[in-house]
């Protein structure tokens, strides 16, 4: 009832170049839609390597950092913002464990990916990173806000 009184929780979700090139965009979006989350921003972008380094700045000491940034900047990425109660945590649940060998069947990575370096999707891991990542990838005017009146659009 009061779902729109305050701004609902938002998270940043990105389909990485492997997911885009494998034709998994509609499959992945469908899972978030069917769950009941709301898409409030979406665009296909070609991140530069330095942009990828900004996105993954927390991982800069890790041995796979350079390869990861090369990969993220190797082709178009579908950047999205999804909104809904608990969307940050539940979005991670829909995505599954980082390593697709450990993700449960039924999750996006569990069903659709095989190796950790090509795990097709990214999702913010907490409220702070969600805010930072949304701000990094989107301008304020690219974020929409609307109420779904589904009963009006179905006859
Ligand atoms: P993401 O940020 O992409 O949603 O992934 P995550 O939180 O589940 O995992 P994180 O530890 O933040 O790692 C970010 C991405 O780095 C790649 N990775 N490669 N051993 C490896 O080669 C390795 N470990 C992680 C993955 O693409 C992971 O999603």
mmCIF file of C-alpha atoms and ligand atoms in Angstrom:
data_model
loop_
_atom_site.group_PDB
_atom_site.id
_atom_site.type_symbol
_atom_site.label_atom_id
_atom_site.label_comp_id
_atom_site.label_asym_id
_atom_site.label_seq_id
_atom_site.Cartn_x
_atom_site.Cartn_y
_atom_site.Cartn_z
ATOM 1 C CA UNK A 1 0.000 0.000 0.000
ATOM 2 C CA UNK A 2 2.640 2.457 1.094
ATOM 3 C CA UNK A 3 5.179 1.079 -1.354
ATOM 4 C CA UNK A 4 5.587 4.400 -3.115
ATOM 5 C CA UNK A 5 5.467 6.700 -0.126
ATOM 6 C CA UNK A 6 9.244 6.672 0.203
ATOM 7 C CA UNK A 7 11.736 5.914 -2.531
ATOM 8 C CA UNK A 8 11.970 2.164 -2.928
ATOM 9 C CA UNK A 9 15.258 0.356 -2.700
ATOM 10 C CA UNK A 10 17.272 0.275 -5.918
ATOM 11 C CA UNK A 11 20.151 -1.818 -7.184
ATOM 12 C CA UNK A 12 22.537 -1.742 -10.123
ATOM 13 C CA UNK A 13 22.471 -4.826 -12.339
ATOM 14 C CA UNK A 14 24.677 -5.267 -15.413
ATOM 15 C CA UNK A 15 24.708 -7.979 -18.042
ATOM 16 C CA UNK A 16 28.379 -8.402 -18.885
ATOM 17 C CA UNK A 17 29.702 -8.720 -22.471
ATOM 18 C CA UNK A 18 29.424 -12.530 -22.420
ATOM 19 C CA UNK A 19 25.740 -12.392 -21.427
ATOM 20 C CA UNK A 20 24.971 -9.799 -24.098
ATOM 21 C CA UNK A 21 26.834 -11.721 -26.814
ATOM 22 C CA UNK A 22 25.249 -15.041 -25.834
ATOM 23 C CA UNK A 23 21.786 -13.536 -26.333
ATOM 24 C CA UNK A 24 20.788 -13.819 -22.679
ATOM 25 C CA UNK A 25 19.391 -10.296 -22.208
ATOM 26 C CA UNK A 26 15.712 -11.215 -22.474
ATOM 27 C CA UNK A 27 16.149 -14.342 -20.347
ATOM 28 C CA UNK A 28 17.785 -12.358 -17.543
ATOM 29 C CA UNK A 29 15.401 -9.402 -17.659
ATOM 30 C CA UNK A 30 12.453 -11.825 -17.610
ATOM 31 C CA UNK A 31 13.607 -13.298 -14.314
ATOM 32 C CA UNK A 32 13.722 -9.903 -12.607
ATOM 33 C CA UNK A 33 10.372 -8.892 -14.123
ATOM 34 C CA UNK A 34 8.581 -12.096 -13.180
ATOM 35 C CA UNK A 35 9.785 -11.792 -9.614
ATOM 36 C CA UNK A 36 7.996 -8.443 -9.482
ATOM 37 C CA UNK A 37 10.891 -6.010 -9.485
ATOM 38 C CA UNK A 38 10.565 -2.817 -11.491
ATOM 39 C CA UNK A 39 12.971 -1.681 -14.201
ATOM 40 C CA UNK A 40 13.694 2.026 -13.722
ATOM 41 C CA UNK A 41 16.735 2.545 -15.995
ATOM 42 C CA UNK A 42 18.381 0.641 -18.835
ATOM 43 C CA UNK A 43 21.039 1.272 -21.490
ATOM 44 C CA UNK A 44 23.576 -0.589 -23.590
ATOM 45 C CA UNK A 45 27.037 0.886 -23.054
ATOM 46 C CA UNK A 46 30.597 0.231 -24.159
ATOM 47 C CA UNK A 47 32.658 0.836 -21.012
ATOM 48 C CA UNK A 48 36.263 1.910 -21.484
ATOM 49 C CA UNK A 49 38.924 0.071 -19.535
ATOM 50 C CA UNK A 50 39.366 2.998 -17.153
ATOM 51 C CA UNK A 51 35.611 3.033 -16.531
ATOM 52 C CA UNK A 52 35.751 -0.709 -15.798
ATOM 53 C CA UNK A 53 38.609 -0.033 -13.354
ATOM 54 C CA UNK A 54 36.404 2.526 -11.589
ATOM 55 C CA UNK A 55 33.520 0.083 -11.404
ATOM 56 C CA UNK A 56 35.735 -2.634 -9.919
ATOM 57 C CA UNK A 57 37.975 -0.323 -7.817
ATOM 58 C CA UNK A 58 37.387 -2.469 -4.702
ATOM 59 C CA UNK A 59 39.117 -5.380 -6.432
ATOM 60 C CA UNK A 60 42.226 -3.544 -7.624
ATOM 61 C CA UNK A 61 44.580 -5.599 -5.439
ATOM 62 C CA UNK A 62 43.230 -8.901 -6.735
ATOM 63 C CA UNK A 63 45.294 -10.906 -9.254
ATOM 64 C CA UNK A 64 42.370 -11.118 -11.691
ATOM 65 C CA UNK A 65 41.676 -7.345 -11.660
ATOM 66 C CA UNK A 66 43.356 -6.517 -14.965
ATOM 67 C CA UNK A 67 41.778 -9.412 -16.853
ATOM 68 C CA UNK A 68 38.406 -8.611 -15.325
ATOM 69 C CA UNK A 69 38.594 -4.986 -16.483
ATOM 70 C CA UNK A 70 39.715 -6.043 -19.963
ATOM 71 C CA UNK A 71 36.746 -8.385 -20.095
ATOM 72 C CA UNK A 72 34.167 -5.853 -18.870
ATOM 73 C CA UNK A 73 35.390 -3.353 -21.463
ATOM 74 C CA UNK A 74 35.526 -5.907 -24.300
ATOM 75 C CA UNK A 75 32.013 -5.248 -25.591
ATOM 76 C CA UNK A 76 28.617 -3.797 -24.821
ATOM 77 C CA UNK A 77 27.288 -4.120 -21.275
ATOM 78 C CA UNK A 78 23.575 -3.819 -20.492
ATOM 79 C CA UNK A 79 23.395 -1.471 -17.508
ATOM 80 C CA UNK A 80 20.164 -1.443 -15.507
ATOM 81 C CA UNK A 81 18.629 -0.167 -12.324
ATOM 82 C CA UNK A 82 15.980 -2.343 -10.692
ATOM 83 C CA UNK A 83 13.691 -1.234 -7.912
ATOM 84 C CA UNK A 84 11.700 -3.063 -5.259
ATOM 85 C CA UNK A 85 11.573 -4.124 -1.664
ATOM 86 C CA UNK A 86 14.707 -6.072 -0.810
ATOM 87 C CA UNK A 87 15.942 -5.879 -4.415
ATOM 88 C CA UNK A 88 19.633 -5.577 -3.494
ATOM 89 C CA UNK A 89 19.772 -8.801 -1.516
ATOM 90 C CA UNK A 90 17.184 -10.698 -3.513
ATOM 91 C CA UNK A 91 18.770 -9.612 -6.783
ATOM 92 C CA UNK A 92 21.985 -11.304 -5.620
ATOM 93 C CA UNK A 93 19.912 -14.387 -4.845
ATOM 94 C CA UNK A 94 18.441 -14.436 -8.351
ATOM 95 C CA UNK A 95 21.981 -14.065 -9.718
ATOM 96 C CA UNK A 96 23.529 -16.852 -7.634
ATOM 97 C CA UNK A 97 27.007 -17.376 -6.210
ATOM 98 C CA UNK A 98 29.957 -15.610 -7.878
ATOM 99 C CA UNK A 99 31.438 -18.897 -9.093
ATOM 100 C CA UNK A 100 28.909 -20.596 -11.390
ATOM 101 C CA UNK A 101 30.270 -23.967 -10.246
ATOM 102 C CA UNK A 102 28.867 -23.097 -6.832
ATOM 103 C CA UNK A 103 25.675 -21.292 -7.864
ATOM 104 C CA UNK A 104 22.510 -23.286 -7.287
ATOM 105 C CA UNK A 105 20.434 -24.491 -10.221
ATOM 106 C CA UNK A 106 17.543 -22.078 -10.624
ATOM 107 C CA UNK A 107 19.810 -19.057 -10.302
ATOM 108 C CA UNK A 108 20.961 -17.068 -13.330
ATOM 109 C CA UNK A 109 24.592 -18.141 -13.020
ATOM 110 C CA UNK A 110 23.650 -21.662 -11.932
ATOM 111 C CA UNK A 111 21.488 -22.141 -15.001
ATOM 112 C CA UNK A 112 23.415 -20.176 -17.587
ATOM 113 C CA UNK A 113 27.130 -19.891 -16.755
ATOM 114 C CA UNK A 114 30.091 -22.196 -16.184
ATOM 115 C CA UNK A 115 33.229 -20.294 -15.108
ATOM 116 C CA UNK A 116 33.832 -17.434 -12.658
ATOM 117 C CA UNK A 117 35.595 -15.206 -15.179
ATOM 118 C CA UNK A 118 32.544 -15.388 -17.491
ATOM 119 C CA UNK A 119 29.646 -15.270 -15.066
ATOM 120 C CA UNK A 120 27.422 -13.081 -17.322
ATOM 121 C CA UNK A 121 25.982 -10.688 -14.750
ATOM 122 C CA UNK A 122 26.852 -8.241 -11.997
ATOM 123 C CA UNK A 123 24.709 -7.079 -9.098
ATOM 124 C CA UNK A 124 25.486 -4.546 -6.355
ATOM 125 C CA UNK A 125 26.419 -6.243 -3.086
ATOM 126 C CA UNK A 126 24.948 -3.718 -0.619
ATOM 127 C CA UNK A 127 23.165 -0.372 -0.216
ATOM 128 C CA UNK A 128 26.368 1.707 -0.394
ATOM 129 C CA UNK A 129 27.726 0.014 -3.507
ATOM 130 C CA UNK A 130 24.269 0.138 -5.083
ATOM 131 C CA UNK A 131 24.200 3.913 -4.648
ATOM 132 C CA UNK A 132 27.784 4.342 -5.893
ATOM 133 C CA UNK A 133 27.300 2.075 -8.907
ATOM 134 C CA UNK A 134 24.001 3.681 -9.943
ATOM 135 C CA UNK A 135 25.733 7.079 -9.784
ATOM 136 C CA UNK A 136 28.729 5.808 -11.723
ATOM 137 C CA UNK A 137 26.718 4.283 -14.568
ATOM 138 C CA UNK A 138 23.707 6.618 -14.795
ATOM 139 C CA UNK A 139 22.958 10.335 -14.872
ATOM 140 C CA UNK A 140 20.077 11.354 -12.588
ATOM 141 C CA UNK A 141 17.859 12.166 -15.593
ATOM 142 C CA UNK A 142 18.274 8.617 -16.927
ATOM 143 C CA UNK A 143 16.503 7.199 -13.873
ATOM 144 C CA UNK A 144 12.743 6.959 -14.160
ATOM 145 C CA UNK A 145 10.104 6.774 -11.491
ATOM 146 C CA UNK A 146 6.597 5.511 -12.145
ATOM 147 C CA UNK A 147 3.676 3.682 -10.614
ATOM 148 C CA UNK A 148 2.495 0.458 -12.208
ATOM 149 C CA UNK A 149 -1.251 0.450 -12.721
ATOM 150 C CA UNK A 150 -1.357 -2.954 -14.336
ATOM 151 C CA UNK A 151 -5.123 -3.291 -14.174
ATOM 152 C CA UNK A 152 -5.413 -0.310 -16.523
ATOM 153 C CA UNK A 153 -3.343 -1.898 -19.279
ATOM 154 C CA UNK A 154 -4.933 -5.328 -19.428
ATOM 155 C CA UNK A 155 -8.458 -5.750 -20.810
HETATM 156 P P1 LIG B 1 29.801 -9.142 -9.255
HETATM 157 O O1 LIG B 1 30.414 -8.003 -8.474
HETATM 158 O O2 LIG B 1 30.252 -9.208 -10.673
HETATM 159 O O3 LIG B 1 28.330 -9.294 -9.082
HETATM 160 O O4 LIG B 1 30.400 -10.438 -8.632
HETATM 161 P P2 LIG B 1 30.512 -10.791 -7.130
HETATM 162 O O5 LIG B 1 30.219 -9.640 -6.251
HETATM 163 O O6 LIG B 1 29.679 -12.027 -7.004
HETATM 164 O O7 LIG B 1 32.038 -11.155 -7.026
HETATM 165 P P3 LIG B 1 33.330 -10.268 -6.677
HETATM 166 O O8 LIG B 1 34.118 -11.018 -5.683
HETATM 167 O O9 LIG B 1 32.971 -8.852 -6.408
HETATM 168 O O10 LIG B 1 34.088 -10.367 -8.044
HETATM 169 C C1 LIG B 1 33.703 -9.560 -9.106
HETATM 170 C C2 LIG B 1 33.861 -10.312 -10.383
HETATM 171 O O11 LIG B 1 35.211 -10.653 -10.580
HETATM 172 C C3 LIG B 1 35.293 -11.856 -11.321
HETATM 173 N N1 LIG B 1 36.125 -12.801 -10.616
HETATM 174 N N2 LIG B 1 37.043 -13.513 -11.196
HETATM 175 N N3 LIG B 1 39.104 -15.947 -9.513
HETATM 176 C C4 LIG B 1 38.675 -15.218 -10.533
HETATM 177 O O12 LIG B 1 39.124 -15.312 -11.634
HETATM 178 C C5 LIG B 1 37.601 -14.281 -10.269
HETATM 179 N N4 LIG B 1 37.037 -14.034 -9.104
HETATM 180 C C6 LIG B 1 36.083 -13.105 -9.331
HETATM 181 C C7 LIG B 1 33.907 -12.385 -11.489
HETATM 182 O O13 LIG B 1 33.439 -12.001 -12.784
HETATM 183 C C8 LIG B 1 33.124 -11.643 -10.430
HETATM 184 O O14 LIG B 1 31.772 -11.517 -10.807
#
